[in-house]
Short mmCIF file of the C-alpha atoms (twelve columns), coordinates in Angstrom:
data_MODEL
# 
_entry.id   MODEL 
# 
loop_
_atom_site.group_PDB 
_atom_site.id 
_atom_site.type_symbol 
_atom_site.label_atom_id 
_atom_site.label_alt_id 
_atom_site.label_comp_id 
_atom_site.label_asym_id 
_atom_site.label_seq_id 
_atom_site.Cartn_x 
_atom_site.Cartn_y 
_atom_site.Cartn_z 
_atom_site.pdbx_PDB_model_num 
ATOM 1   C CA . MET A 1   101.122 83.176  87.887 1 
ATOM 2   C CA . THR A 2   104.990 83.385  88.891 1 
ATOM 3   C CA . PRO A 3   106.240 86.084  91.292 1 
ATOM 4   C CA . SER A 4   107.768 88.009  88.374 1 
ATOM 5   C CA . SER A 5   104.556 88.239  86.308 1 
ATOM 6   C CA . PRO A 6   102.736 91.066  87.950 1 
ATOM 7   C CA . SER A 7   105.503 93.556  87.208 1 
ATOM 8   C CA . SER A 8   105.820 92.288  83.729 1 
ATOM 9   C CA . VAL A 9   102.166 92.678  83.064 1 
ATOM 10  C CA . LYS A 10  102.240 96.259  84.549 1 
ATOM 11  C CA . ALA A 11  105.260 97.236  82.285 1 
ATOM 12  C CA . GLY A 12  103.447 95.836  79.296 1 
ATOM 13  C CA . MET A 13  100.225 97.727  80.052 1 
ATOM 14  C CA . LEU A 14  102.140 100.947 80.543 1 
ATOM 15  C CA . GLU A 15  103.816 100.502 77.142 1 
ATOM 16  C CA . GLY A 16  100.690 99.677  75.786 1 
ATOM 17  C CA . VAL A 17  99.435  102.958 76.983 1 
ATOM 18  C CA . GLU A 18  102.475 104.799 75.537 1 
ATOM 19  C CA . SER A 19  102.062 102.970 72.023 1 
ATOM 20  C CA . ALA A 20  98.353  104.116 71.802 1 
ATOM 21  C CA . LEU A 21  99.112  107.621 72.542 1 
ATOM 22  C CA . GLY A 22  101.820 107.611 69.708 1 
ATOM 23  C CA . LEU A 23  104.585 108.040 72.629 1 
ATOM 24  C CA . SER A 24  107.999 106.454 72.637 1 
ATOM 25  C CA . LYS A 25  108.512 103.802 75.147 1 
ATOM 26  C CA . GLY A 26  109.425 105.172 78.475 1 
ATOM 27  C CA . SER A 27  108.236 108.647 77.913 1 
ATOM 28  C CA . LEU A 28  105.703 108.363 80.469 1 
ATOM 29  C CA . PRO A 29  106.495 108.722 84.270 1 
ATOM 30  C CA . LYS A 30  106.610 105.480 86.014 1 
ATOM 31  C CA . PRO A 31  103.390 105.192 88.253 1 
ATOM 32  C CA . PHE A 32  103.825 105.813 91.864 1 
ATOM 33  C CA . TYR A 33  101.274 102.836 92.794 1 
ATOM 34  C CA . THR A 34  99.839  99.878  90.760 1 
ATOM 35  C CA . ARG A 35  97.792  97.077  91.926 1 
ATOM 36  C CA . LEU A 36  97.148  93.888  89.771 1 
ATOM 37  C CA . GLN A 37  93.947  91.929  90.142 1 
ATOM 38  C CA . LEU A 38  93.445  88.501  89.170 1 
ATOM 39  C CA . TRP A 39  90.344  87.404  87.364 1 
ATOM 40  C CA . GLY A 40  89.418  85.581  90.380 1 
ATOM 41  C CA . ALA A 41  86.724  88.069  91.232 1 
ATOM 42  C CA . VAL A 42  84.948  87.810  88.079 1 
ATOM 43  C CA . PHE A 43  81.499  87.101  89.233 1 
ATOM 44  C CA . PRO A 44  80.433  90.438  91.120 1 
ATOM 45  C CA . THR A 45  77.118  90.155  93.359 1 
ATOM 46  C CA . ASN A 46  76.293  93.622  92.249 1 
ATOM 47  C CA . THR A 47  77.444  96.162  89.827 1 
ATOM 48  C CA . HIS A 48  77.740  99.978  89.947 1 
ATOM 49  C CA . GLY A 49  76.160  100.657 86.773 1 
ATOM 50  C CA . VAL A 50  78.763  103.318 85.794 1 
ATOM 51  C CA . PRO A 51  81.678  102.626 83.074 1 
ATOM 52  C CA . CYS A 52  84.251  104.281 85.394 1 
ATOM 53  C CA . ILE A 53  85.165  106.423 88.336 1 
ATOM 54  C CA . PHE A 54  87.333  109.664 87.631 1 
ATOM 55  C CA . ASP A 55  88.355  112.175 90.480 1 
ATOM 56  C CA . PRO A 56  89.797  115.195 88.616 1 
ATOM 57  C CA . PHE A 57  91.105  116.682 91.796 1 
ATOM 58  C CA . GLY A 58  93.047  113.631 92.708 1 
ATOM 59  C CA . ARG A 59  93.778  112.956 88.982 1 
ATOM 60  C CA . ALA A 60  93.098  109.303 89.554 1 
ATOM 61  C CA . GLY A 61  90.698  106.969 88.054 1 
ATOM 62  C CA . ILE A 62  89.484  103.344 88.249 1 
ATOM 63  C CA . CYS A 63  87.756  100.835 85.696 1 
ATOM 64  C CA . GLY A 64  86.962  97.243  85.452 1 
ATOM 65  C CA . ASP A 65  84.477  94.857  84.764 1 
ATOM 66  C CA . TRP A 66  82.970  94.967  88.108 1 
ATOM 67  C CA . LEU A 67  81.560  98.284  87.295 1 
ATOM 68  C CA . LEU A 68  79.152  97.344  84.513 1 
ATOM 69  C CA . GLY A 69  79.129  93.536  84.709 1 
ATOM 70  C CA . SER A 70  81.418  90.559  84.666 1 
ATOM 71  C CA . ASN A 71  82.862  90.038  81.124 1 
ATOM 72  C CA . ILE A 72  85.694  91.057  79.038 1 
ATOM 73  C CA . GLU A 73  83.262  93.481  77.104 1 
ATOM 74  C CA . ALA A 74  82.474  95.208  80.422 1 
ATOM 75  C CA . ALA A 75  86.065  95.466  81.031 1 
ATOM 76  C CA . VAL A 76  86.931  96.995  77.735 1 
ATOM 77  C CA . LEU A 77  84.157  99.369  77.708 1 
ATOM 78  C CA . SER A 78  85.141  100.383 81.148 1 
ATOM 79  C CA . GLY A 79  88.600  101.200 80.124 1 
ATOM 80  C CA . ILE A 80  87.606  102.932 77.095 1 
ATOM 81  C CA . ALA A 81  85.397  105.443 79.112 1 
ATOM 82  C CA . LEU A 82  88.151  106.018 81.805 1 
ATOM 83  C CA . ALA A 83  90.471  106.872 78.862 1 
ATOM 84  C CA . ASN A 84  88.090  109.289 77.263 1 
ATOM 85  C CA . HIS A 85  87.614  110.903 80.847 1 
ATOM 86  C CA . VAL A 86  91.269  111.232 81.030 1 
ATOM 87  C CA . CYS A 87  91.720  112.579 77.598 1 
ATOM 88  C CA . HIS A 88  88.897  115.237 78.285 1 
ATOM 89  C CA . PHE A 89  90.554  116.323 81.463 1 
ATOM 90  C CA . HIS A 90  93.852  116.642 80.022 1 
ATOM 91  C CA . PHE A 91  92.803  118.761 76.994 1 
ATOM 92  C CA . HIS A 92  90.121  120.709 78.883 1 
ATOM 93  C CA . LYS A 93  91.531  121.194 82.574 1 
ATOM 94  C CA . SER A 94  90.586  124.788 82.938 1 
ATOM 95  C CA . ILE A 95  87.003  124.119 81.568 1 
ATOM 96  C CA . ILE A 96  86.435  121.347 84.218 1 
ATOM 97  C CA . VAL A 97  88.008  123.438 87.006 1 
ATOM 98  C CA . ILE A 98  85.664  126.500 85.985 1 
ATOM 99  C CA . CYS A 99  82.675  124.452 86.022 1 
ATOM 100 C CA . LEU A 100 83.582  122.508 89.363 1 
ATOM 101 C CA . ALA A 101 84.226  125.969 91.056 1 
ATOM 102 C CA . GLN A 102 80.980  127.419 89.974 1 
ATOM 103 C CA . ASN A 103 79.059  124.381 91.332 1 
ATOM 104 C CA . PHE A 104 80.732  124.522 94.693 1 
# 
């Protein structure tokens, strides 16, 4: 991987999200933090058994093959699960906040 590759991979992923959401290129704000992990950590010794982790208060989520397994299918399923959480949060923010407030 060349030194310029991480930035081009990150840009391509953001463009893919915009395209999947039907948005024009450059319409999403630039992420304030990103990190690219090479596939070298493909064999986790244990998995967490959850498809993704999403924090509605911090508006942050993580996904990856390491949560469910060590293959591309686990990575895809994890990404889809996080996308569903983000979409649900975006369209039902008030419901989530009310539910959380009632539980605490």
